[in-house]
C-alpha positions as MATLAB code, in Angstrom:
seq = 'MENVLRPLLVVGGSLVITLAVGWLVDLLLRRADARHHETPLWGLLRLCRPPLQVVLCTALLSTSYTQIRLDLVRDHRTGIGRALALVLIAASAWLVIRIAATIVESSYARYASASRDAARVRRVRTQVTLIQRVVTAVVATVAVAAMLLTFPAMRTVGTSMLASAGVVGIVAGVAAQSTLGNLFAGFQIAFGDMVRIGDTVVVDGEWGTVEEVTLTFLTVRTWDERRITMPVSYFTSRPFENWSRGGIQMTGTVYFQLDHSAPLPAMREQMREILRGCSAWDGRDWSLAVTDTTPTTIEVRAVVTAKDADDIWTVRCAVREQLIAWLRDNHPYALPRVATAAAVPPPGVSLPEPAAAEAAAEADRAADREPAPRTGRG';
ca = [
       0.000    0.000    0.000;
       2.882    2.318    0.792;
       4.372    1.750   -2.648;
       1.136    3.078   -4.173;
       0.411    6.005   -1.830;
       3.941    7.421   -1.743;
       4.184    8.069   -5.546;
       0.673    9.567   -5.507;
       1.576   11.841   -2.612;
       4.849   12.947   -4.196;
       3.478   13.599   -7.696;
       0.027   14.750   -6.615;
       1.393   16.961   -3.861;
       3.807   18.626   -6.263;
       0.997   19.305   -8.722;
      -1.346   20.647   -6.062;
       1.306   22.953   -4.617;
       2.213   24.144   -8.119;
      -1.402   24.940   -9.044;
      -2.044   26.641   -5.696;
       1.045   28.836   -5.934;
       0.252   29.698   -9.558;
      -3.308   30.702   -8.655;
      -2.121   32.789   -5.701;
       0.522   34.593   -7.765;
      -1.981   35.296  -10.539;
      -4.480   36.672   -7.993;
      -1.879   39.012   -6.493;
      -0.794   40.226   -9.932;
      -4.393   40.929  -10.945;
      -4.969   42.989   -7.816;
      -1.724   44.889   -8.341;
      -2.665   45.531  -11.966;
      -6.066   46.875  -10.874;
      -4.435   49.292   -8.431;
      -1.672   50.546  -10.705;
      -3.199   51.550  -14.021;
      -0.249   53.781  -14.899;
       2.041   50.839  -15.642;
       1.378   47.590  -17.562;
       4.095   45.754  -15.602;
       1.782   43.735  -13.366;
      -0.472   42.711  -16.196;
       2.488   41.616  -18.293;
       3.960   39.644  -15.386;
       0.925   37.368  -15.549;
       2.465   35.951  -18.729;
       5.238   34.518  -16.540;
       2.829   32.189  -14.750;
       3.329   29.099  -17.022;
       7.157   29.005  -16.786;
       6.961   29.728  -13.051;
       4.681   26.735  -12.525;
       6.942   24.478  -14.576;
       9.984   25.570  -12.548;
       8.178   25.053   -9.243;
       6.781   21.650  -10.168;
      10.120   20.433  -11.527;
      11.967   21.663   -8.432;
       9.516   19.883   -6.125;
       9.798   16.648   -8.079;
      13.601   16.897   -8.146;
      13.773   17.081   -4.335;
      11.117   14.449   -3.613;
      11.301   11.788   -6.317;
      13.941    9.900   -4.300;
      11.240    9.179   -1.700;
       9.390    6.983   -4.164;
      10.244    3.402   -3.271;
       9.645    1.682   -6.573;
      12.023   -0.589   -8.433;
      11.483    1.401  -11.644;
      12.531    4.639   -9.932;
      15.497    3.073   -8.126;
      16.782    1.469  -11.322;
      16.541    4.693  -13.328;
      17.241    7.224  -10.597;
      20.164    8.782  -12.478;
      18.232    9.158  -15.713;
      15.177   10.606  -13.963;
      17.317   13.079  -12.042;
      19.087   14.186  -15.191;
      15.813   14.580  -17.088;
      14.343   16.690  -14.266;
      17.536   18.779  -14.208;
      17.285   19.405  -17.940;
      13.626   20.432  -17.641;
      14.461   22.673  -14.676;
      17.246   24.439  -16.588;
      15.052   24.940  -19.660;
      12.110   26.176  -17.588;
      14.356   28.563  -15.646;
      15.695   30.023  -18.898;
      12.107   30.373  -20.147;
      11.156   32.211  -16.953;
      14.155   34.557  -17.128;
      13.415   35.408  -20.775;
       9.742   36.091  -19.954;
      10.657   38.344  -17.020;
      13.212   40.260  -19.087;
      10.715   40.716  -21.935;
       8.089   41.905  -19.467;
      10.394   44.503  -17.936;
      11.497   45.737  -21.360;
       7.943   45.984  -22.726;
       6.716   47.713  -19.578;
       9.524   50.263  -19.665;
       8.907   50.978  -23.336;
       5.149   51.334  -22.834;
       5.620   53.836  -20.009;
       8.151   55.820  -22.014;
       5.956   55.845  -25.130;
       2.943   57.101  -23.167;
       4.960   59.858  -21.468;
       6.957   61.083  -24.478;
       5.513   63.183  -27.276;
       8.541   62.910  -29.544;
       7.654   60.205  -32.061;
      11.216   59.961  -33.395;
      12.647   59.386  -29.927;
       9.990   56.785  -29.174;
      10.935   54.854  -32.320;
      14.605   55.049  -31.353;
      13.891   53.645  -27.883;
      11.746   50.927  -29.402;
      14.585   49.868  -31.692;
      17.046   49.809  -28.813;
      14.868   47.831  -26.400;
      14.025   45.338  -29.149;
      17.688   44.622  -29.758;
      18.401   44.497  -26.021;
      15.635   41.948  -25.596;
      17.050   39.838  -28.432;
      20.533   39.971  -26.921;
      19.229   38.903  -23.502;
      17.298   36.045  -25.109;
      20.373   34.873  -27.030;
      22.624   35.040  -23.955;
      20.155   33.221  -21.681;
      19.512   30.542  -24.309;
      23.249   30.027  -24.808;
      23.895   29.733  -21.084;
      20.964   27.343  -20.689;
      22.180   25.074  -23.499;
      25.690   25.079  -22.037;
      24.359   24.212  -18.578;
      22.265   21.398  -20.028;
      25.274   19.968  -21.846;
      27.406   20.121  -18.709;
      25.000   17.797  -16.905;
      26.462   14.959  -19.016;
      29.863   13.721  -17.766;
      31.097   13.091  -21.292;
      30.526   16.736  -22.226;
      32.565   17.887  -19.217;
      35.548   15.917  -20.500;
      35.133   17.340  -23.981;
      34.899   20.841  -22.571;
      38.083   20.414  -20.549;
      40.024   19.155  -23.561;
      38.728   21.996  -25.739;
      40.050   24.651  -23.358;
      43.608   23.782  -24.374;
      42.912   24.734  -27.986;
      40.585   27.641  -27.257;
      42.926   30.156  -28.907;
      43.063   28.303  -32.215;
      39.337   27.635  -32.170;
      38.647   31.314  -31.447;
      40.752   32.421  -34.429;
      39.116   29.915  -36.771;
      35.643   30.831  -35.551;
      36.380   34.530  -35.929;
      37.483   34.077  -39.546;
      34.570   31.778  -40.384;
      31.969   34.024  -38.759;
      33.401   37.322  -39.961;
      30.240   38.246  -41.887;
      27.938   37.239  -39.021;
      29.964   39.153  -36.454;
      30.042   42.168  -38.778;
      26.233   42.146  -38.979;
      26.031   41.698  -35.211;
      28.137   44.772  -34.474;
      26.343   46.674  -37.229;
      23.068   45.927  -35.448;
      24.391   47.491  -32.249;
      25.685   50.451  -34.227;
      22.281   51.009  -35.828;
      20.408   50.665  -32.538;
      22.562   52.926  -30.401;
      23.927   55.184  -33.143;
      20.392   56.303  -34.082;
      21.019   55.698  -37.790;
      17.706   54.035  -38.559;
      14.770   53.146  -36.318;
      11.676   50.997  -36.480;
       8.996   53.019  -38.239;
      11.401   55.227  -40.229;
      10.627   55.919  -43.876;
      13.664   54.985  -45.979;
      14.670   54.602  -49.618;
      17.062   51.710  -50.285;
      18.064   50.504  -53.743;
      15.393   52.731  -55.253;
      12.616   51.191  -53.110;
      10.535   53.380  -50.802;
       9.267   51.768  -47.604;
       9.047   51.706  -43.806;
      11.441   49.910  -41.466;
       9.336   47.124  -39.964;
      11.843   44.983  -38.038;
      15.423   45.342  -36.829;
      17.298   42.288  -35.543;
      20.933   41.625  -34.714;
      21.687   40.399  -38.223;
      19.041   41.640  -40.678;
      16.573   44.463  -41.227;
      13.149   44.292  -42.906;
      11.657   47.142  -44.953;
       7.944   47.071  -45.822;
       7.363   48.770  -49.166;
       4.270   50.781  -50.111;
       2.849   47.800  -52.044;
       3.145   45.480  -48.991;
       6.332   43.727  -50.115;
       9.098   42.971  -47.615;
      12.738   43.655  -48.425;
      15.139   41.845  -46.100;
      18.761   42.930  -46.095;
      21.736   42.579  -43.751;
      22.123   45.389  -41.238;
      25.678   45.933  -42.487;
      24.100   47.452  -45.624;
      23.065   50.515  -43.626;
      26.541   51.011  -42.168;
      28.470   50.620  -45.434;
      26.234   52.254  -48.084;
      24.363   55.541  -48.346;
      20.575   55.472  -48.015;
      17.769   57.991  -47.664;
      16.080   58.315  -44.277;
      13.052   60.584  -44.646;
      12.311   60.421  -40.914;
      15.752   61.529  -39.742;
      15.457   64.685  -37.647;
      11.656   64.698  -37.887;
       8.903   63.098  -39.928;
       7.486   66.270  -41.505;
       7.759   66.252  -45.292;
       7.705   68.726  -48.178;
       6.522   67.515  -51.569;
       6.370   68.938  -55.089;
       3.950   68.569  -58.014;
       5.000   69.599  -61.531;
       2.672   70.741  -64.352;
       3.503   71.254  -68.025;
       1.133   74.024  -69.205;
       0.623   76.480  -72.017;
       2.142   79.956  -71.781;
      -1.358   81.407  -71.378;
      -2.084   79.468  -68.161;
      -3.905   81.656  -65.547;
      -1.383   81.478  -62.699;
      -3.213   83.812  -60.245;
      -6.418   81.799  -60.644;
      -4.433   78.569  -60.210;
      -3.037   79.837  -56.898;
      -6.525   80.629  -55.622;
      -7.775   77.227  -56.698;
      -4.810   75.487  -55.067;
      -5.540   77.320  -51.817;
      -9.116   76.017  -51.906;
      -7.919   72.472  -52.665;
      -5.528   72.476  -49.702;
      -8.181   73.826  -47.352;
     -10.345   70.831  -48.180;
      -7.494   68.298  -47.910;
      -7.215   66.816  -44.405;
      -3.728   65.436  -45.093;
      -2.241   68.935  -45.509;
      -0.717   70.118  -42.238;
      -1.162   73.837  -42.988;
       2.531   74.728  -42.654;
       3.305   76.009  -46.152;
       2.423   75.920  -49.834;
       3.421   77.733  -53.014;
       2.956   77.716  -56.784;
       5.544   79.205  -59.163;
       6.886   78.923  -62.697;
      10.242   77.158  -62.519;
      11.089   76.613  -66.197;
       9.972   77.370  -69.748;
      10.287   75.788  -73.195;
       9.312   77.052  -76.661;
       5.877   75.429  -76.293;
       5.165   75.063  -72.543;
       5.983   76.369  -69.089;
       6.832   74.275  -66.036;
       4.764   75.112  -62.957;
       5.822   73.716  -59.588;
       3.421   73.340  -56.655;
       4.993   72.858  -53.195;
       2.978   71.362  -50.321;
       3.748   70.113  -46.804;
       2.429   67.295  -44.593;
       3.164   65.692  -41.237;
       4.667   62.468  -42.635;
       5.513   60.579  -45.814;
       2.099   58.937  -46.165;
       0.234   62.235  -45.959;
       2.582   64.010  -48.372;
       1.770   61.383  -50.987;
      -1.957   61.959  -50.428;
      -1.619   65.754  -50.688;
       0.435   65.564  -53.884;
      -2.066   63.256  -55.557;
      -5.009   65.468  -54.522;
      -3.376   68.665  -55.810;
      -2.359   67.060  -59.101;
      -5.748   65.489  -59.773;
      -7.947   68.430  -58.777;
      -5.873   71.144  -60.459;
      -5.778   69.245  -63.744;
      -9.556   68.704  -63.557;
     -10.109   72.402  -62.812;
      -7.965   73.483  -65.771;
      -9.707   71.013  -68.076;
     -13.193   72.241  -67.107;
     -12.568   75.985  -66.742;
      -9.388   76.841  -68.658;
      -8.793   74.222  -71.360;
      -6.581   76.631  -73.309;
      -4.010   76.371  -70.490;
      -3.298   72.705  -71.198;
      -0.391   71.865  -73.562;
      -1.282   72.045  -77.262;
       0.375   71.226  -80.574;
       0.393   74.319  -82.860;
      -1.027   73.617  -86.360;
      -1.616   77.207  -87.670;
       0.376   78.743  -90.541;
       3.758   80.095  -89.549;
       4.234   83.856  -89.325;
       6.777   85.037  -91.987;
       9.867   87.011  -90.970;
       9.820   90.811  -91.503;
      10.321   91.836  -95.204;
       9.301   88.475  -96.625;
       5.827   88.021  -98.176;
       4.114   84.785  -98.885;
       2.625   84.190 -102.441;
      -1.000   85.108 -103.094;
      -3.481   82.248 -102.730;
      -4.396   82.301 -106.464;
      -0.794   82.312 -107.645;
       0.057   79.581 -105.191;
      -2.845   77.471 -106.445;
      -1.829   77.980 -110.107;
       1.752   77.011 -109.384;
       0.576   73.894 -107.582;
      -1.698   72.960 -110.550;
       1.210   73.382 -112.994;
       3.348   71.118 -110.881;
       0.645   68.452 -110.864;
       0.218   68.681 -114.681;
       3.945   68.303 -115.242;
       3.898   65.178 -113.143;
       1.074   63.688 -115.276;
       2.673   64.481 -118.788;
       4.590   61.473 -120.234;
       8.283   61.848 -121.047;
       9.130   62.629 -124.822;
      10.267   59.704 -126.955;
      13.590   59.851 -128.823;
      14.926   57.906 -131.832;
      12.977   56.091 -134.578;
       9.522   54.791 -133.813;
];
């Protein structure tokens, strides 16, 4: 009877204690979250409940499984202990990663709600994202190393490898030169404030928004929903356009090719009315001026402003579409035309009279119809 009750007490007691502690911790976190609405820390800490329960249950089983007096347990005591140790190490790493992610997300959320500088918020977001990835990589590496060291054979291998650590380090450095370069480039981007998540950039002729920054690569989401993935070393070794650097406000231009008779004062009044009805225009500035001329047309440039790259695109399209429609409906003569009238002669030169010109043309046509004279004997 004891051989049956003792395993049930050990396993069942561990599970009951684990569930009770998990419920109590979750209750305390919910009450703390209800009291402190200014920070999401307590609500985010509730996500740590699963790894905490796994750690607690594994720790209880590791300290009490030796009390089970069964032949199966006694025969495999070493294997069971090692398996529980591996689970405990993995669960502890999981818990540490969850806690670190919770602290990082909570700090970023509080900073984002308190700061009104969107550029600085994006910079902090990029930095905390990379910090979180570094912490995850370090904890995972340490956990894997600790799990390997639980095997006696791996301890021997590790001791023998220490003697050749210098050679291995040199070989690894040469082999992973590109990876290490991207890794340090990621830190340079994050803390050098070169590019941030949410920035509008132009790379290789593609316009898009930085969507993700990792330790080795960066993802740009283009305007047509494509994703361009490139190594972070690209942004430290090549020039690129960052439209959000120093602020996200934008100035855009719209060009028109019009006739020389285009009513510019009326166009300015109409452009003012168009901008007043455009919600994407931020009201900072606008202008309309002639910037170039050709023998047949003039180039008119309209300048508009907006709060970011998306709105500047909307304002430019609205101004272009509505001004062209207004010219077409009210001033069609202002649109480019191809001249087909007779040319004006230079001073002192007169063109032939219509009758004389018609007679000369008729004589030319008759000469073309007359057959050539025949020579020689017929």
